[in-house]
Amino acid sequence: MSESPLPPKRPLPKLTEADTAEFWKRTRDQQLSYQQCSDCDEIVFYPRHHCTHCLGNNLEWRTASGKGTVYTFSVIRQSYHPFFRSRLPYAVAWIDLEEGPRILSNVVGLADPATLEIGQSVEVEWEPHEELSIPLFKPVSAPV
Amino acid sequence: MSAQARDAAIVGIHEYPSRDVAGLVSPLQIKAASAAQALADAGLGWQDVDAIYDAGEGGGMAGLNIAEYFGLKPNVIDTTSVGGSSYEYHAAHARRDIAAGKARVALLTYGSTAHSNAQAIGVGGRGGGAHPADNMESFSGMTLVANYAMVARRHMHEYGTTSRQLAEISTATRAHAMRNPQAVKAMEDLEFLDIRETTLDDVVNSRMIADPLHLLECCMISDGGGAVVIAAADVARDCRNTPVWILGSGEATKYTENGGDITTSAAAQSGPSAFAEAGVAPAEIDIAMIYDSFSITVLALLEDLGFCGKGEGGAWVEGGRLRFDRPQDGPALNTDGGGLSSNHPGMRGIFLLIEAVRQLRGESCSQVSGARLAIAHGNGGMLGSRHCAGSVILGRD
């Protein structure tokens, strides 16, 4: 395989996927969004066109504060994907947003990602792209 | 025990011996070759088969494609496709279909050339966009190993589980693998370094792949496949081997939920169903064939299946408890060597059934004396985000 002259790129979400396109369109304005059912108050995430609790279609978009805590994480030390291989080692984490949704992302901004801890407070840090922004997260204080 | 149903039994098995076919054999050829061997094992013929179960790994129109390739015209086709747990579902469905009078001889087959194809099952990125969840997650670069590692990390955080405790899973299965010539050949063919029994230190000192999971806590990627033949009671009693009865089964799904508990798997739902139907308690199980994609998979599933309480798995597995020569301490784990050290071509569920049958026939390389009851528990998909569970309780007369 010949070396590409361009740096490898992060795989980006599709703006055409039926249920999640609206989420990604809202990231252009750096809005981190989730849905709440107007009928039963259920928080719905990942986004859908129906409520996963009552099957209703009255979902309202809400904007999250971008603040949350690390529920769990791993530091990846081996990847065959060109972009992610270029970023090794890096942290992936399930993050519980303070409004309730659990989102998968990267925790960035640590000199050594292995120093991350469960329960770490984090906040969103946007990585802008042409048609959308990627919600990454960074620590906001030292772990307790 | 008298209430246990004897509707259908596993009467034929075959595990395809090669783990490295060097691109010379196709997955379909592995299926057909394995079918022939498993039918011969049962003492049945090609024309006896009237039901086909297939996980659809060959692509669309799976039920039609496999029937035509085999040259069979079955009365029942089931293409339930739930990853590595597919074969536990197939066994349960075959029993159900046989009990309903829809079929008499069911054939389950699996074939994969994952190793020859150099598939990066564990460390590749996920292709994005097909499913809404993929479109939300692919940007993160989460690998399959990291998906499971996040379960391990949370398990450690909540329950104090250690890497040395998780390493018990790897050392027990490796000890069993070293007694299984097919597993030793597999490790040679896949160019494992230093093929021998491992210590807890070996495991925790091996290279970190995705914290906290080390190399020796991750399954191999092999070629391979196999076949299982399941027959109605009257057919089974005339077959060559001791029938291994399907006594109970359970199915369940688990996926990421806001506020959910990542350390509890779908086994917590499928296990109790299977045990209840079989009229069996976990403490009675002699053989635990539990999907060992990674060390943490087994630890979480042992807890969820009720062998010990949630969070107690780390302490429970200590001291070599899972080895075949410790029957007084509970079930022996993956006595063929498991996916960690014998055979993992991507969807290992069929081998769980096959080794359980070997044990209940008295044919295992790491035979547990007098083994009477086994569980085959498949986990398909990914433990840390979304997966299916299939539990099957097996027993002999």
XYZ file of C-alpha atoms in Angstrom:
541
model
C 0.000 0.000 0.000
C 1.478 3.351 -1.011
C 1.662 6.233 1.423
C -1.018 8.848 0.957
C 0.270 12.412 0.786
C -2.747 13.639 2.764
C -3.063 13.082 6.503
C -5.675 10.466 7.393
C -9.077 11.858 8.352
C -11.500 11.068 11.107
C -14.483 9.065 9.794
C -17.395 11.491 9.913
C -21.076 10.807 10.504
C -23.447 10.822 7.560
C -25.857 13.751 7.296
C -28.258 11.505 5.419
C -28.949 8.903 8.115
C -32.700 9.098 8.764
C -32.806 9.145 12.566
C -29.605 10.953 13.484
C -29.142 13.538 10.696
C -30.846 16.270 12.735
C -28.452 15.716 15.640
C -25.501 16.236 13.348
C -27.024 19.262 11.570
C -27.338 20.885 15.006
C -23.646 20.382 15.655
C -22.865 22.947 12.952
C -23.895 25.542 15.556
C -22.074 23.565 18.245
C -25.303 22.450 19.843
C -25.150 19.104 21.638
C -28.694 17.813 21.327
C -30.920 15.104 22.668
C -34.634 14.397 22.567
C -37.332 14.268 25.205
C -40.807 12.789 24.757
C -43.582 15.352 25.245
C -46.016 12.590 26.179
C -44.066 10.582 28.768
C -40.951 12.728 29.495
C -38.571 9.907 28.490
C -35.101 11.047 27.437
C -34.355 9.530 24.027
C -30.751 9.117 22.902
C -29.427 8.201 20.357
C -31.985 10.229 18.396
C -34.928 8.497 16.790
C -38.296 9.344 15.254
C -40.188 7.537 18.003
C -40.097 7.439 21.779
C -38.443 4.224 22.961
C -40.683 4.188 26.052
C -44.173 4.921 24.640
C -43.689 4.730 20.858
C -45.124 8.241 20.468
C -43.817 10.652 17.867
C -43.918 13.818 19.938
C -40.209 14.172 20.550
C -38.752 17.589 21.290
C -35.140 18.512 20.697
C -33.274 19.827 23.721
C -29.801 21.297 23.950
C -27.487 19.803 26.536
C -25.113 21.886 28.615
C -22.198 19.824 27.357
C -21.215 18.889 30.902
C -21.024 15.311 32.094
C -19.012 12.632 33.854
C -17.027 9.661 32.605
C -19.064 6.469 33.193
C -16.301 4.221 31.857
C -13.415 4.439 29.413
C -10.567 2.645 27.717
C -7.223 3.810 26.394
C -6.769 2.334 22.947
C -3.212 1.296 22.119
C -3.780 -0.643 18.900
C -5.919 0.313 15.909
C -5.632 -0.484 12.223
C -7.654 2.533 11.099
C -5.240 5.085 9.543
C -6.656 8.107 11.376
C -6.948 6.497 14.775
C -3.598 4.754 14.435
C -2.079 8.207 14.020
C -3.647 9.258 17.346
C -2.529 6.335 19.525
C -2.871 6.119 22.444
C -6.280 7.785 22.827
C -9.179 7.534 25.247
C -12.713 6.497 24.341
C -15.376 6.912 26.978
C -19.053 6.554 27.666
C -20.020 9.919 29.124
C -23.163 10.535 31.141
C -24.391 14.028 30.267
C -25.914 15.860 33.203
C -29.316 15.816 31.479
C -29.239 11.991 31.280
C -28.099 10.892 27.816
C -25.085 8.563 27.644
C -22.817 9.425 24.714
C -19.721 7.723 23.311
C -16.810 10.015 22.518
C -13.122 10.701 23.055
C -11.680 12.429 26.099
C -8.926 14.717 24.859
C -6.540 17.199 26.401
C -4.734 14.804 28.738
C -0.962 14.524 28.446
C -1.349 10.842 29.329
C -4.821 9.443 28.593
C -4.163 6.624 31.086
C -4.514 9.162 33.906
C -8.230 9.446 33.149
C -10.544 8.115 35.842
C -14.152 7.042 36.083
C -16.204 9.879 37.543
C -14.027 12.558 35.947
C -16.035 15.699 35.155
C -15.799 16.608 31.493
C -17.253 19.132 29.102
C -17.712 19.180 25.379
C -14.950 20.491 23.133
C -16.022 20.843 19.536
C -13.882 19.685 16.642
C -15.172 21.658 13.659
C -15.522 20.157 10.201
C -17.006 21.541 7.005
C -20.617 20.425 7.479
C -20.742 19.403 11.132
C -18.793 19.459 14.366
C -17.644 16.500 16.413
C -18.375 16.594 20.159
C -15.187 15.614 21.951
C -14.806 16.037 25.702
C -12.087 17.454 27.942
C -11.593 17.248 31.703
C -12.821 20.267 33.636
C -11.156 19.589 36.990
C -8.797 17.156 38.623
C -10.452 13.862 39.545
C -11.536 13.604 43.173
C -35.584 -34.224 36.681
C -38.513 -36.283 35.444
C -40.227 -33.129 34.168
C -37.371 -32.429 31.794
C -38.384 -32.582 28.164
C -36.651 -35.019 25.831
C -37.891 -33.516 22.555
C -34.622 -33.221 20.715
C -30.974 -34.120 21.156
C -27.640 -33.244 19.628
C -26.611 -36.442 17.865
C -23.769 -35.336 15.583
C -20.905 -32.887 15.925
C -17.851 -31.815 13.977
C -15.264 -29.110 14.553
C -13.378 -28.296 11.371
C -9.771 -29.081 12.294
C -7.838 -26.387 10.442
C -7.539 -22.864 11.829
C -5.532 -21.676 8.822
C -6.841 -22.819 5.455
C -4.383 -20.530 3.607
C -7.143 -19.251 1.362
C -7.594 -22.677 -0.236
C -11.026 -23.450 1.214
C -14.136 -21.267 1.266
C -16.524 -20.785 4.185
C -19.231 -22.663 2.243
C -16.861 -25.571 1.661
C -16.077 -25.647 5.386
C -19.829 -25.813 6.075
C -20.419 -28.680 3.660
C -17.375 -30.656 4.817
C -18.395 -30.197 8.439
C -21.987 -31.213 7.681
C -20.798 -34.472 6.158
C -18.617 -35.273 9.179
C -21.315 -34.391 11.723
C -23.899 -36.514 9.915
C -21.432 -39.402 9.790
C -20.852 -38.918 13.516
C -24.593 -39.275 14.047
C -24.970 -42.182 11.661
C -27.393 -40.171 9.542
C -27.370 -39.302 5.843
C -27.692 -36.192 3.712
C -31.272 -37.001 2.782
C -32.287 -37.258 6.442
C -31.823 -33.496 6.902
C -35.123 -31.641 6.744
C -34.237 -28.404 8.546
C -31.384 -25.933 8.010
C -30.148 -23.283 10.442
C -27.700 -20.679 9.183
C -26.386 -17.412 10.621
C -26.444 -15.732 7.233
C -22.774 -14.837 7.278
C -22.694 -15.549 3.535
C -24.811 -12.476 2.844
C -28.356 -11.799 1.712
C -30.865 -14.535 0.852
C -28.959 -16.725 3.279
C -31.647 -19.363 3.659
C -31.968 -19.846 -0.068
C -28.260 -19.694 -0.809
C -27.268 -22.292 1.735
C -30.041 -24.708 0.714
C -29.081 -24.488 -2.946
C -25.369 -24.821 -2.228
C -26.009 -27.867 -0.075
C -28.462 -29.293 -2.613
C -31.161 -29.731 0.024
C -34.835 -28.776 0.041
C -35.558 -28.438 3.755
C -38.999 -28.034 5.297
C -37.667 -25.542 7.845
C -35.213 -22.680 7.309
C -34.041 -20.415 10.131
C -31.465 -17.711 9.501
C -31.414 -16.031 12.902
C -28.275 -13.907 12.800
C -27.085 -12.684 16.173
C -23.329 -12.962 15.812
C -21.500 -15.477 17.959
C -24.663 -16.431 19.822
C -26.479 -17.473 16.617
C -25.837 -21.174 17.157
C -27.353 -21.225 20.638
C -30.452 -19.643 19.107
C -30.350 -22.203 16.296
C -30.148 -25.118 18.724
C -33.070 -23.726 20.718
C -35.106 -23.115 17.574
C -34.299 -26.558 16.179
C -35.575 -28.154 19.346
C -38.725 -25.994 19.168
C -39.314 -26.869 15.517
C -38.751 -30.562 16.174
C -41.067 -30.510 19.196
C -43.712 -28.847 17.002
C -43.424 -31.662 14.485
C -42.043 -29.413 11.740
C -38.718 -31.210 11.426
C -36.930 -34.385 12.487
C -33.261 -33.816 11.645
C -31.817 -30.300 11.899
C -28.441 -29.205 10.545
C -26.480 -26.233 11.919
C -23.308 -25.223 10.081
C -20.664 -22.527 10.361
C -17.703 -21.650 8.178
C -15.312 -18.722 8.273
C -11.982 -17.719 6.794
C -11.510 -14.699 9.035
C -7.814 -15.449 9.506
C -7.089 -15.995 5.814
C -8.993 -12.831 5.001
C -6.849 -10.996 7.585
C -9.950 -9.548 9.166
C -9.086 -7.175 11.984
C -12.026 -8.284 14.091
C -10.727 -6.867 17.335
C -8.796 -3.760 16.506
C -10.380 -2.319 13.374
C -12.665 0.689 13.349
C -16.338 0.069 12.767
C -17.701 0.979 9.384
C -20.145 3.805 9.957
C -23.557 4.909 8.908
C -25.675 1.844 8.205
C -27.412 1.826 11.596
C -28.317 4.992 13.509
C -26.148 3.900 16.440
C -23.140 3.493 14.146
C -23.694 7.008 12.871
C -23.470 8.273 16.450
C -20.420 6.265 17.496
C -18.042 5.609 14.596
C -16.326 8.986 14.909
C -14.855 7.957 18.258
C -12.590 5.223 16.925
C -13.767 2.740 19.516
C -12.345 -0.685 18.664
C -14.013 -3.954 19.537
C -11.396 -4.644 22.205
C -12.048 -1.224 23.763
C -15.773 -1.937 23.777
C -15.157 -4.894 26.097
C -12.386 -3.080 27.968
C -14.895 -0.447 29.056
C -16.933 -3.185 30.748
C -13.797 -4.411 32.517
C -12.884 -0.877 33.624
C -16.326 -0.281 35.119
C -16.344 -3.738 36.735
C -13.020 -2.928 38.404
C -14.356 0.437 39.545
C -17.573 -0.906 41.045
C -16.407 -4.216 42.499
C -12.645 -3.961 42.937
C -11.985 -6.628 40.314
C -8.308 -6.902 39.351
C -6.392 -7.782 36.205
C -4.933 -10.802 38.007
C -8.444 -12.084 38.674
C -9.397 -11.595 35.029
C -6.202 -13.423 34.063
C -7.585 -16.556 35.749
C -9.929 -16.910 32.761
C -7.013 -16.883 30.333
C -4.815 -19.266 32.305
C -7.595 -21.843 32.788
C -8.506 -21.896 29.105
C -4.846 -22.036 28.066
C -4.284 -24.994 30.400
C -7.165 -26.764 28.665
C -5.878 -25.782 25.228
C -2.473 -27.359 25.943
C -4.262 -30.697 26.474
C -6.110 -30.366 23.129
C -3.908 -31.257 20.122
C -6.218 -29.318 17.779
C -5.803 -26.197 19.913
C -2.022 -26.571 20.078
C -1.940 -26.949 16.281
C -4.140 -23.858 15.996
C -1.745 -21.783 18.076
C 1.182 -23.073 15.999
C -0.566 -22.310 12.718
C -1.516 -18.837 13.906
C 2.088 -18.262 14.998
C 1.481 -17.732 18.683
C 4.749 -17.009 20.455
C 5.777 -19.250 23.307
C 3.011 -21.865 23.204
C 2.703 -23.210 26.737
C 0.595 -22.991 29.859
C 0.492 -19.396 31.010
C 0.760 -17.897 34.469
C -1.187 -14.974 35.860
C 2.017 -12.932 35.519
C 2.281 -13.867 31.834
C -1.187 -12.499 31.241
C -0.898 -9.240 33.172
C 2.573 -8.595 31.747
C 1.476 -9.109 28.147
C 1.051 -6.071 25.926
C -1.878 -3.777 26.662
C -4.280 -3.633 23.703
C -7.012 -1.441 25.186
C -6.764 -0.642 28.910
C -7.328 -2.679 30.995
C -7.305 -5.647 28.590
C -3.983 -7.270 27.723
C -3.084 -9.321 24.657
C -3.526 -12.639 26.483
C -7.051 -11.627 27.488
C -8.126 -11.359 23.828
C -9.318 -14.217 21.628
C -7.478 -15.398 18.555
C -8.669 -14.785 14.998
C -8.715 -18.103 13.174
C -10.288 -19.787 10.209
C -12.658 -22.585 10.986
C -16.164 -23.818 11.341
C -18.206 -26.819 12.262
C -21.551 -28.527 12.237
C -24.123 -29.808 14.700
C -26.936 -32.272 13.973
C -30.038 -32.197 16.171
C -32.647 -34.932 15.912
C -36.081 -35.825 17.254
C -36.129 -38.176 20.241
C -37.010 -41.328 18.313
C -34.300 -40.622 15.724
C -31.790 -39.724 18.417
C -32.206 -42.995 20.280
C -31.167 -44.876 17.127
C -28.102 -42.736 16.421
C -24.508 -43.863 16.920
C -23.791 -41.744 19.983
C -25.316 -41.015 23.357
C -27.977 -38.366 22.785
C -27.260 -35.006 24.396
C -30.640 -33.508 25.168
C -31.524 -29.850 24.844
C -33.179 -29.273 28.211
C -33.758 -25.554 28.231
C -32.910 -22.318 26.489
C -33.120 -18.582 26.857
C -32.636 -15.597 24.585
C -32.088 -11.937 25.383
C -30.793 -8.625 24.100
C -28.887 -5.842 25.818
C -28.031 -2.427 24.453
C -26.774 0.893 25.668
C -29.348 2.709 27.751
C -29.086 6.078 29.392
C -28.107 5.377 32.984
C -27.765 1.637 32.346
C -25.364 -0.825 34.006
C -22.646 -1.860 31.560
C -21.397 -4.645 33.857
C -24.627 -6.649 33.532
C -25.124 -8.516 30.268
C -28.083 -10.059 28.490
C -27.159 -13.335 30.213
C -28.954 -12.033 33.290
C -32.176 -12.417 31.268
C -31.425 -15.478 29.120
C -29.794 -17.545 31.875
C -32.707 -17.717 34.329
C -35.099 -18.622 31.474
C -32.871 -21.491 30.397
C -32.269 -22.823 33.914
C -35.973 -22.608 34.776
C -37.037 -24.478 31.664
C -34.442 -27.176 32.283
C -35.299 -27.454 35.967
C -31.607 -27.108 36.738
C -29.684 -24.798 39.090
C -26.303 -23.248 38.203
C -24.685 -25.201 41.058
C -25.588 -28.449 39.267
C -23.724 -27.541 36.080
C -20.567 -29.549 35.396
C -19.392 -27.803 32.226
C -19.582 -24.078 31.467
C -19.002 -23.384 27.800
C -19.098 -19.611 27.937
C -18.200 -17.328 25.058
C -14.653 -16.174 25.797
C -14.120 -13.371 23.335
C -12.230 -11.662 26.148
C -11.533 -12.411 29.808
C -14.128 -9.912 31.004
C -16.823 -11.567 28.891
C -16.537 -14.769 30.897
C -16.354 -12.995 34.249
C -19.485 -10.947 33.614
C -21.371 -13.919 32.175
C -20.486 -16.237 35.069
C -22.054 -13.672 37.392
C -25.086 -13.027 35.213
C -25.740 -16.759 34.778
C -25.856 -17.126 38.552
C -22.673 -19.085 39.259
C -21.844 -16.306 41.718
C -23.325 -12.938 42.636
C -22.894 -9.736 40.624
C -19.491 -8.291 41.374
C -18.238 -11.473 43.059
C -16.757 -13.010 39.936
C -13.225 -11.778 40.518
C -12.836 -13.493 43.866
C -14.867 -16.498 42.686
C -12.520 -17.446 39.831
C -9.337 -17.152 41.902
C -7.020 -20.078 42.535
C -7.610 -21.971 39.300
C -11.217 -22.742 40.143
C -12.285 -22.970 36.489
C -9.892 -25.783 35.586
C -11.272 -29.160 34.505
C -9.535 -30.963 37.385
C -11.386 -28.979 40.057
C -14.915 -30.402 39.632
C -15.722 -30.054 43.329
C -15.457 -26.256 42.959
C -18.070 -25.770 40.263
C -18.098 -26.010 36.500
C -15.057 -26.419 34.308
C -14.694 -23.554 31.830
C -14.178 -23.953 28.087
C -12.431 -27.293 28.252
C -11.474 -27.185 24.549
C -9.260 -24.157 25.109
C -11.897 -21.620 24.189
C -11.759 -18.712 21.812
C -8.772 -17.443 23.751
C -6.569 -20.422 22.891
C -8.281 -22.840 20.489
C -10.789 -21.522 17.965
C -12.319 -18.140 17.211
C -13.153 -17.504 13.554
C -15.489 -14.635 14.497
C -18.636 -16.402 15.700
C -17.656 -19.074 18.188
C -21.080 -20.151 19.388
C -21.153 -23.484 17.556
C -17.991 -24.672 19.346
C -19.682 -24.095 22.700
C -22.281 -26.697 21.742
C -19.681 -29.056 20.262
C -17.369 -29.174 23.294
C -20.329 -29.439 25.670
C -21.431 -32.510 23.721
C -17.921 -33.991 23.845
C -17.937 -33.617 27.623
C -21.373 -35.171 28.046
C -20.305 -38.072 25.834
C -17.035 -38.444 27.776
C -14.849 -37.512 24.779
C -13.120 -34.272 25.810
C -9.351 -33.870 25.985
C -9.942 -32.352 29.420
C -12.713 -34.678 30.473
C -14.610 -33.953 33.670
C -15.390 -37.322 35.158
C -19.098 -38.090 35.118
C -20.102 -34.783 33.501
C -23.879 -34.807 33.230
C -25.038 -31.209 32.727
C -23.583 -28.382 30.645
C -24.448 -24.848 29.676
C -23.502 -23.356 26.324
C -23.807 -19.602 26.532
C -23.203 -17.508 23.424
C -22.694 -13.767 23.433
C -23.100 -12.159 20.021
C -22.340 -8.561 19.199
C -20.440 -6.460 21.706
C -20.552 -6.788 25.468
C -20.121 -3.081 26.163
C -22.684 -1.588 23.797
C -25.158 -4.037 22.269
C -25.318 -7.796 22.170
C -27.536 -10.864 22.074
C -27.323 -13.746 24.509
C -28.307 -17.344 23.929
C -28.224 -19.874 26.782
C -28.691 -23.588 26.179
C -28.746 -26.214 28.937
C -27.650 -29.655 27.784
C -27.828 -32.971 29.572
C -27.408 -36.694 29.030
C -29.575 -39.510 30.290
